[in-house]
Coordinates of C-alpha atoms and ligand atoms in Angstrom, one line a residue:
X4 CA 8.8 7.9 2.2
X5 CA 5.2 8.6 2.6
X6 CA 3.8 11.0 0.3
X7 CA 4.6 14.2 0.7
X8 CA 3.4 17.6 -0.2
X9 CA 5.2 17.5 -3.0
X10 CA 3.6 14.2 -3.9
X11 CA 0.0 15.6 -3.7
X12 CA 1.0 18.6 -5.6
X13 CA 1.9 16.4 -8.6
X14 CA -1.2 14.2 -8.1
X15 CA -3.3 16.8 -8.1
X16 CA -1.9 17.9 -11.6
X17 CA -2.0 14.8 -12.4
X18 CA -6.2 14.3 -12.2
X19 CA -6.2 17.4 -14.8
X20 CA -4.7 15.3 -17.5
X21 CA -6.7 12.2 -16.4
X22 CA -8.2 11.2 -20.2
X23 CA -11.0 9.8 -18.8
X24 CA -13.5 11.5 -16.4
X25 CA -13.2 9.8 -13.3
X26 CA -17.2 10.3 -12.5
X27 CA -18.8 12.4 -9.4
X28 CA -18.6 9.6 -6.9
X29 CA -14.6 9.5 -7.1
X30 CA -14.5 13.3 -8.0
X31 CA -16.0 13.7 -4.2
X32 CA -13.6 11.5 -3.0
X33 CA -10.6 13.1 -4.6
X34 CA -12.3 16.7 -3.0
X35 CA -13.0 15.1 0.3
X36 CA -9.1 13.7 0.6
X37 CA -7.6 16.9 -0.9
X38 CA -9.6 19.3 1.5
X39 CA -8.7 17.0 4.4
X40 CA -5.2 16.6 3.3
X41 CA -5.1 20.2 3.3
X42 CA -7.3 21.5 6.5
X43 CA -7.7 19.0 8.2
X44 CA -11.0 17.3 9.8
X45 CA -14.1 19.1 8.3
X46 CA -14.6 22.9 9.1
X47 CA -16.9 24.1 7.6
X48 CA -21.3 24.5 8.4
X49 CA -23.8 22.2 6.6
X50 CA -24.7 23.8 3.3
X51 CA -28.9 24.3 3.1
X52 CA -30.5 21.2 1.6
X53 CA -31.2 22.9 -1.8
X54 CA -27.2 23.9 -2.4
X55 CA -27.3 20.0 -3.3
X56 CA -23.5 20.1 -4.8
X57 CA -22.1 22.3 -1.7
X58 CA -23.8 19.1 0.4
X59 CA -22.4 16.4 -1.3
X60 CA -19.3 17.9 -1.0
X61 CA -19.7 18.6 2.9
X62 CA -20.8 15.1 3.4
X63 CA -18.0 13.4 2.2
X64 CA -15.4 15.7 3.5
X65 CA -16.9 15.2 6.9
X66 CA -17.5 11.4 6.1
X67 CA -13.3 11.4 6.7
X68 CA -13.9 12.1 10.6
X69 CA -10.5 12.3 12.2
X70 CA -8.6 11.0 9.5
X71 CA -5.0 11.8 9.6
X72 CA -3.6 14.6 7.3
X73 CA -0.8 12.4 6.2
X74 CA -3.0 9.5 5.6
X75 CA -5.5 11.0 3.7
X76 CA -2.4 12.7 1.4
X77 CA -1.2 8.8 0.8
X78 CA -4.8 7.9 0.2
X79 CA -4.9 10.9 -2.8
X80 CA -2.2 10.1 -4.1
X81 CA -2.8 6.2 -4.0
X82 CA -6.3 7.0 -5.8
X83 CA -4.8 9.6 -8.4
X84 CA -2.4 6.7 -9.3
X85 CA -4.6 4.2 -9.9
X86 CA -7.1 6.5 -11.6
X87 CA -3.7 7.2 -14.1
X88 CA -3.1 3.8 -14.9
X89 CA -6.8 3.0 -15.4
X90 CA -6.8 5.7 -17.6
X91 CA -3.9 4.6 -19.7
X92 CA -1.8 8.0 -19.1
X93 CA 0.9 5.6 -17.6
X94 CA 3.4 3.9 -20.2
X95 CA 2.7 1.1 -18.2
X96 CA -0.8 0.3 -19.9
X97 CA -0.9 -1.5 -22.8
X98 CA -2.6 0.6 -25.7
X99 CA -6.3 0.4 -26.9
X100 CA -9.2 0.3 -24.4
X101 CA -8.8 -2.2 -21.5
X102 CA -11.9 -3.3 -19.9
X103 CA -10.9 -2.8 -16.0
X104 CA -12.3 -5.1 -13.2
X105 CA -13.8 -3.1 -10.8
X106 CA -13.5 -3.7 -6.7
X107 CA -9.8 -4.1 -6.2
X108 CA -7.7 -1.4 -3.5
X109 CA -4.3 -2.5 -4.5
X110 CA -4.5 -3.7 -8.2
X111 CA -5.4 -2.7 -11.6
X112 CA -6.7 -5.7 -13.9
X113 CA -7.8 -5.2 -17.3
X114 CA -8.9 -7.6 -20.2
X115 CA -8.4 -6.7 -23.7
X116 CA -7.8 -8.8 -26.7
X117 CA -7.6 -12.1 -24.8
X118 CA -5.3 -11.0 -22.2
X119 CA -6.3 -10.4 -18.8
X120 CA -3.6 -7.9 -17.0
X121 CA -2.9 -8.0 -13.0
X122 CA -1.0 -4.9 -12.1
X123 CA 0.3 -4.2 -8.6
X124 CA -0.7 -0.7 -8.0
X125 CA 1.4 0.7 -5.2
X126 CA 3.9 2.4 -6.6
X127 CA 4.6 4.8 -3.6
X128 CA 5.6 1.5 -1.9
X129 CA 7.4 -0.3 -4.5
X130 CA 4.0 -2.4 -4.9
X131 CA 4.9 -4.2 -1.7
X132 CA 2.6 -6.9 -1.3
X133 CA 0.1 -6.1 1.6
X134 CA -2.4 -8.2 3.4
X135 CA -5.0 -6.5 1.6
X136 CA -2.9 -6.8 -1.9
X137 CA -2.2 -11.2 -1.2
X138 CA -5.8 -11.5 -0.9
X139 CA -6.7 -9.0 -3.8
X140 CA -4.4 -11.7 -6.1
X141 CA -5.4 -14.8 -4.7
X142 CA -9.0 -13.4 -6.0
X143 CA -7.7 -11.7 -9.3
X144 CA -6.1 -15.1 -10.2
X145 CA -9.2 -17.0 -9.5
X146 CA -11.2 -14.8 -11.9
X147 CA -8.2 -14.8 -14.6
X148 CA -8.8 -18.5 -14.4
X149 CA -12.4 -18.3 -15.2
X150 CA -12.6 -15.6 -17.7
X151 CA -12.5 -15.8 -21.5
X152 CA -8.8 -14.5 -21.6
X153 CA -6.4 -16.7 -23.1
X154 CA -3.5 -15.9 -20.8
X155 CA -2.8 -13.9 -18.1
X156 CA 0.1 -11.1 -16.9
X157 CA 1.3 -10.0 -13.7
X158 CA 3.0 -6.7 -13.8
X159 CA 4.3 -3.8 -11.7
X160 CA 2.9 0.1 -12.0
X161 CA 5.6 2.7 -11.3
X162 CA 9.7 1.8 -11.0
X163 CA 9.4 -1.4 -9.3
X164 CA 7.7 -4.7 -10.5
X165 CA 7.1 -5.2 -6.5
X166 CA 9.7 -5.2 -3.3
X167 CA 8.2 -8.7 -2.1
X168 CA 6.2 -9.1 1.4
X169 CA 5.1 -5.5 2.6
X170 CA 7.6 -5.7 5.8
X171 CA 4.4 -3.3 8.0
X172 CA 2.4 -6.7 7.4
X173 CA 3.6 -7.6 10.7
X174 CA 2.5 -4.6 12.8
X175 CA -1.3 -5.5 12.6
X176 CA -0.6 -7.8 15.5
X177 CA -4.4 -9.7 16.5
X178 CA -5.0 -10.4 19.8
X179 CA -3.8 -13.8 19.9
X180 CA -0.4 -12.1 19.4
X181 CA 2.5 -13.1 17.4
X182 CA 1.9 -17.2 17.0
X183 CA -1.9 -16.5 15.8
X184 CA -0.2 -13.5 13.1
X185 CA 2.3 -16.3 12.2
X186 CA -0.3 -18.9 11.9
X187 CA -2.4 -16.4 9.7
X188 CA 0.4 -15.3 7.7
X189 CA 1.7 -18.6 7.0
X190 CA -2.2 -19.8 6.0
X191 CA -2.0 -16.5 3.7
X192 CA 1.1 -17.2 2.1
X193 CA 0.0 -21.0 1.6
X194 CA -3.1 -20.3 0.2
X195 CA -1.3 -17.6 -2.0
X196 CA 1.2 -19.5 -3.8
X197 CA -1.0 -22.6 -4.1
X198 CA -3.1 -20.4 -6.3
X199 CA -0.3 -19.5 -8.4
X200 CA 0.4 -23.6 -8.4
X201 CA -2.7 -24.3 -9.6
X202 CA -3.3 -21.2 -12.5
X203 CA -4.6 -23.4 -15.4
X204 CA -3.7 -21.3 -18.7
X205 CA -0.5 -19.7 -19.5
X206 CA 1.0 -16.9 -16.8
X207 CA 3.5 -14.4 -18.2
X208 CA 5.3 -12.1 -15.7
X209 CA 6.2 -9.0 -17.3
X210 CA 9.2 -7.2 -14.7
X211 CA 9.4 -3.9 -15.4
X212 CA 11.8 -3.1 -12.7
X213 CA 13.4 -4.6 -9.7
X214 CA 11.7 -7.6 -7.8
X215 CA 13.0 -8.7 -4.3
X216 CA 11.4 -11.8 -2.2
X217 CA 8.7 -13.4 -2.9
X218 CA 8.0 -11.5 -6.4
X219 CA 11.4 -13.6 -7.4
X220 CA 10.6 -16.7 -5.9
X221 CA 7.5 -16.6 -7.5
X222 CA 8.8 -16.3 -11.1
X223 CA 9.7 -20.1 -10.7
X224 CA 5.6 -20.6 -11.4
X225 CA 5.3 -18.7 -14.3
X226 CA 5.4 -20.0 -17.7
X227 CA 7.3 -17.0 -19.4
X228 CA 8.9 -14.4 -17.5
X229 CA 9.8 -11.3 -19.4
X230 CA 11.8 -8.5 -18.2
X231 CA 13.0 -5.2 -18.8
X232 CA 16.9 -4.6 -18.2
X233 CA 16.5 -2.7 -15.2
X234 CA 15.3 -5.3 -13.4
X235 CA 16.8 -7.0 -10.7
X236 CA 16.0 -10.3 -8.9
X237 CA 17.0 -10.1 -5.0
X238 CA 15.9 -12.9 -2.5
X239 CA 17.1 -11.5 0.6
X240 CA 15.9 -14.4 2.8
X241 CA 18.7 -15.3 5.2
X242 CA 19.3 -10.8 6.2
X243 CA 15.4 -10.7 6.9
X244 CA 15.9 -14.4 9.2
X245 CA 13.3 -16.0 6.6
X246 CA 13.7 -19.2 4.9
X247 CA 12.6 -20.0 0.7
X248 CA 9.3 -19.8 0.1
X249 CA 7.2 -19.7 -3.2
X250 CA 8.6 -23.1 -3.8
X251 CA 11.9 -21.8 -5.0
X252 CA 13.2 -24.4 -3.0
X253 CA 12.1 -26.8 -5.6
X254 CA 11.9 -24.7 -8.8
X255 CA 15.3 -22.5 -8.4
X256 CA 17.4 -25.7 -8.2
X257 CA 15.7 -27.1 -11.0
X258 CA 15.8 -24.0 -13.2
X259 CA 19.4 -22.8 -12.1
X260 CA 21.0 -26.1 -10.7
X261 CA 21.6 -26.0 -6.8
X262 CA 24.9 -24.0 -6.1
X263 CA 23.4 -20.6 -8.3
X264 CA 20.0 -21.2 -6.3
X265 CA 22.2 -21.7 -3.2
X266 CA 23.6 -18.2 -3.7
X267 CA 20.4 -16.5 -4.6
X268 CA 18.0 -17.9 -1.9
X269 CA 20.8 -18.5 1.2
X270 CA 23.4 -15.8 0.6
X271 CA 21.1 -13.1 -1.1
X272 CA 23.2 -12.5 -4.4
X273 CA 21.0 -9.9 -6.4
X274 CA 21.1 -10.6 -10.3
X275 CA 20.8 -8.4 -12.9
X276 CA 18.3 -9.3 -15.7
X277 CA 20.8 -11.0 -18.2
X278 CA 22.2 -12.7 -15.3
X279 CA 18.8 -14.3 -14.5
X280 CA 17.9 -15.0 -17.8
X281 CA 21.6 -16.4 -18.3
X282 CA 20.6 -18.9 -15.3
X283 CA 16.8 -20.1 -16.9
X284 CA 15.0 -17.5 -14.2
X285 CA 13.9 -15.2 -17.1
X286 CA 13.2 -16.0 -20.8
X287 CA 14.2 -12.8 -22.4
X288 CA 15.2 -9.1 -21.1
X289 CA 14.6 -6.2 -23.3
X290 CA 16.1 -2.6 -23.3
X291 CA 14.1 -0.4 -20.7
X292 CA 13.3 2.0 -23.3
X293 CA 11.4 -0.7 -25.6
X294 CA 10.3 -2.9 -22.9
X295 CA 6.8 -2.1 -22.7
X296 CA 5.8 -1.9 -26.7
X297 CA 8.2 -5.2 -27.4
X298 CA 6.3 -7.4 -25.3
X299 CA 3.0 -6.2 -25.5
X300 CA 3.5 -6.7 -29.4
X301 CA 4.8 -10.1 -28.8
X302 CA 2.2 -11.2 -25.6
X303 CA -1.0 -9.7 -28.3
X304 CA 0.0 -12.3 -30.8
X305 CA 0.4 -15.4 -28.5
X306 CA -2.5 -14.1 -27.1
X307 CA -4.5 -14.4 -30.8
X308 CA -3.9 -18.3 -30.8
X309 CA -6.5 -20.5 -29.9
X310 CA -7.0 -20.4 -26.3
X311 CA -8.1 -24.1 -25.5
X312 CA -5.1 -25.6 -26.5
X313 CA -2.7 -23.1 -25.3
X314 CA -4.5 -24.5 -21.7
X315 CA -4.0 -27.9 -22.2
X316 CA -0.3 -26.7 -23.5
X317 CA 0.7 -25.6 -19.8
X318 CA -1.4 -28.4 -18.4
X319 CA 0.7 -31.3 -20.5
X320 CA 3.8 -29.2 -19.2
X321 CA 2.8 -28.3 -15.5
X322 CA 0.7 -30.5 -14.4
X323 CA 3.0 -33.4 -13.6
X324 CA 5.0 -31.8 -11.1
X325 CA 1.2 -30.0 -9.2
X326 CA 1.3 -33.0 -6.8
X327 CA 4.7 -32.1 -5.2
X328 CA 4.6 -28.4 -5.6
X329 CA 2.1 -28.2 -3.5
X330 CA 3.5 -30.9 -1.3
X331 CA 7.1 -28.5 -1.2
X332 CA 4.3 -25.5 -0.5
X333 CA 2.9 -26.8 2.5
X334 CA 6.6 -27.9 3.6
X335 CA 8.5 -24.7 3.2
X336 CA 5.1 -22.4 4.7
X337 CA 5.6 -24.9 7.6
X338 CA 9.6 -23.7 8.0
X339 CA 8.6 -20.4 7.4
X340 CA 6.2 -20.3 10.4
X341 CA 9.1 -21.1 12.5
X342 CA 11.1 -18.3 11.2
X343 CA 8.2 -15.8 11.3
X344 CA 8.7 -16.4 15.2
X345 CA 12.1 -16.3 15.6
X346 CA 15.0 -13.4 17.0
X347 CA 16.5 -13.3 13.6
X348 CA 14.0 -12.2 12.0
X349 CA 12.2 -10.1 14.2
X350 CA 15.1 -7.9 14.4
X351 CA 15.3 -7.7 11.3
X352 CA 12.0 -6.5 10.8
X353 CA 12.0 -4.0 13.3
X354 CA 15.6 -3.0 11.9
X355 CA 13.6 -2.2 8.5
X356 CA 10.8 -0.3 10.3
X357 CA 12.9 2.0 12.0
X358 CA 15.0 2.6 8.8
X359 CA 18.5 1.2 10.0
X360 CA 19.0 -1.4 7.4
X361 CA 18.4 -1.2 3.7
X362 CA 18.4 -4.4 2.4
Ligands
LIG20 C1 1.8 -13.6 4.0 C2 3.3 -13.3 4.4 C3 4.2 -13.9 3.5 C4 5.7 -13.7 3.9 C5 6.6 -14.3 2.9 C6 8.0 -14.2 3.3 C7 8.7 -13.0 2.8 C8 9.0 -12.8 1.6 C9 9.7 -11.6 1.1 O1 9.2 -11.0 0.1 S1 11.1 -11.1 1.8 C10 11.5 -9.6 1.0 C11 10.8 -8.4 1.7 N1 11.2 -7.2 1.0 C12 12.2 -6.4 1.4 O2 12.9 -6.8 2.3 C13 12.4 -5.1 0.7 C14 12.5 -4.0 1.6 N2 12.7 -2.7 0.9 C15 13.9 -2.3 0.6 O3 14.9 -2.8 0.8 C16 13.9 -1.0 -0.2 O4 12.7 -0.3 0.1 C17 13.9 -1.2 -1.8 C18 15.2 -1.8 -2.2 C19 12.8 -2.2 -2.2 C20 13.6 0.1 -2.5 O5 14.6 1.1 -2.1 P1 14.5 2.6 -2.7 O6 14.4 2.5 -4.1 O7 15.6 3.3 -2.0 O8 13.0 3.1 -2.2 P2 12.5 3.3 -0.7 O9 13.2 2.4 0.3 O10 12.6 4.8 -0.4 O11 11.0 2.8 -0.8 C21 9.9 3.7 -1.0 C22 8.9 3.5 0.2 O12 8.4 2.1 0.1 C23 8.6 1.4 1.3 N3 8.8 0.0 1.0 C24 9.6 -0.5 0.0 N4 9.5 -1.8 0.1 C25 8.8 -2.2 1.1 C26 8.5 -3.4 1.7 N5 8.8 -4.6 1.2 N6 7.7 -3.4 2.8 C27 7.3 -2.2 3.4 N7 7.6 -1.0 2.8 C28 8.4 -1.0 1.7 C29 9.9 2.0 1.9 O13 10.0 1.8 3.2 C30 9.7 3.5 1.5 O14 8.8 4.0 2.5 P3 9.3 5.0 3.6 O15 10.2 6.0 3.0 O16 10.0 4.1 4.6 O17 8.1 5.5 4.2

């Protein structure tokens, strides 16, 4: 669902317990959303130039032109969300002050104490990965890379670690039509995982809920994978018409042997969490209620060891199979173009987006 009214009501309680002031500039912006959320386009006279805080406020309410009510509610209560987790009132965050990366829409990443954190932050959406969001984590990743972290986390904010490929990707339709949106989407997802391929120090996933698609195909990248025992690893492929991608067609028969990976990524069978980490997909699964303050303890300590050689670690490990991940990459985006195109799975996708099939 959308947000609702109810939504913005308990965002906008939410901003009075924020523990750290947000500043004017996203103060406005929280007024400017709430008022349109509320009234509508701007009603109301320029204030004089001396009533200088009346102005402001004008301005950016009116800045919002003809914005939608219902989109400006969703864009509150996206920003109060990710003004939460940046201000550690989620259980989410990791305690102590994070130092957050500014200039991402759809993530939250924080370093602090040699770990740099990569949160998908849309929780109102399961933190489906968007257009905006692959792009945001091909450039988080970069940065990780390059920064003084020793290792890096990807997790989830809300009740979902993420529900895969945001299944609206496909209604921003360019004017080449469908081949050139296949053609992008398959240089997207290419471009996507090859970053994940190629992420030089040690990547921990930390699942703190369900993961469907290609947030499970993924996993088969990371070095640990940690998750909580709510989650749930679902690769839907052959409902949605798709084919593997995220080189599980490689990893998952190595990690799981090919007639488990055969019923995940052909026949959809969800697992739970003790049934992945039973099959070599996860490395340990923690009770729900600890999930959070277990492997943060654990991930600070690895994360105190000297960072050079824990680099070279996952290099001596990886490194020997980069060549033909990448080649399996650039073989299975290829497939996937074909299937982006096809019956199967445009029905399927338009079966989603008009709410007659829950996967
Ligand atoms: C660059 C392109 C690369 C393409 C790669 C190939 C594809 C890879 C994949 O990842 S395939 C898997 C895609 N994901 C799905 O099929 C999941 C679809 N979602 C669901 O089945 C369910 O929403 C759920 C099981 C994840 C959660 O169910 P529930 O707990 O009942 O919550 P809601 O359904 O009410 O979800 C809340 C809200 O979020 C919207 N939403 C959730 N997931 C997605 C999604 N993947 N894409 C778009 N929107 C999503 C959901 O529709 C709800 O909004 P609404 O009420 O409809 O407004």
């Amino acid at each position: 669902m959308r947000a609702s009214l109810k939504d913005l009501e308990n965002a906008v309680n939410q901003v009075k317990l924020l523990k750290k002031d947000p500043g004017n500039e996203v103060k406005l912006k929280l007024y400017a959303l709430y008022k349109q959320a509320t009234e509508g386009p701007c009603n109301m006279p320029k204030p004089g130039v001396f009533d200088l805080i009346n102005k402001a406020k004008w301005e950016a309410w009116n800045a919002l032109g003809s914005l939608p009510e219902e989109t400006a509610r969703q864009n509150y209560v996206d920003l109060v969300s990710s003004l939460s987790s940046s201000s550690e009132s989620s259980s989410q965050v990791k305690p102590g002050a994070d130092k957050e990366h500014a200039g991402y829409g759809t993530l939250v990443v924080t370093s602090e104490d040699g770990i740099t954190k990569i949160m998908l932050n849309r929780p109102t959406r399961k933190n489906a990965i968007s257009t905006q969001m692959y792009q945001e984590i091909i450039l988080a990743l970069k940065a990780a890379s390059q920064d003084d972290s020793a290792i890096t986390v990807l997790t989830g904010n809300g009740d979902f670690y993420c529900s895969g490929n945001d299944l609206t990707n496909v209604t921003d339709t360019p004017l080449g039509g469908i081949e050139e949106k296949a053609k992008n989407s398959t240089n997207l997802l290419r471009d996507f995982v090859a970053s994940f391929i190629d992420f030089p120090k040690p990547l921990i996933a930390v699942v703190n809920g369900p993961a469907v698609g290609i947030a499970v195909t993924l996993l088969g990248l990371f070095d640990i994978v940690y998750a909580s025992d709510r989650a749930t690893f679902h690769t839907p492929f052959s409902h949605l018409g798709l084919s593997p991608e995220g080189c599980s067609s490689y990893t998952f028969p190595k990690i799981m042997g090919p007639t488990k990976a055969t019923e995940m990524l052909t026949f959809g069978k969800k697992l739970t969490a003790r049934e992945a980490c039973a099959q070599g997909l996860v490395t340990e699964v923690f009770p729900d209620a600890t999930f959070q303050k277990e492997v943060w303890t654990r991930l600070t300590a690895y994360a105190k060891l000297p960072s050079n050689v824990l680099r070279i670690s996952k290099q001596v490990i990886r490194n020997r199979e980069k060549e033909k991940l990448h080649s399996v990459n650039v073989e299975e985006s290829s497939i996937i173009q074909g299937r982006f195109l096809s019956e199967e799975s445009m029905n399927a996708v338009m079966n989603f987006l008009s709410k007659r099939a829950k996967l």
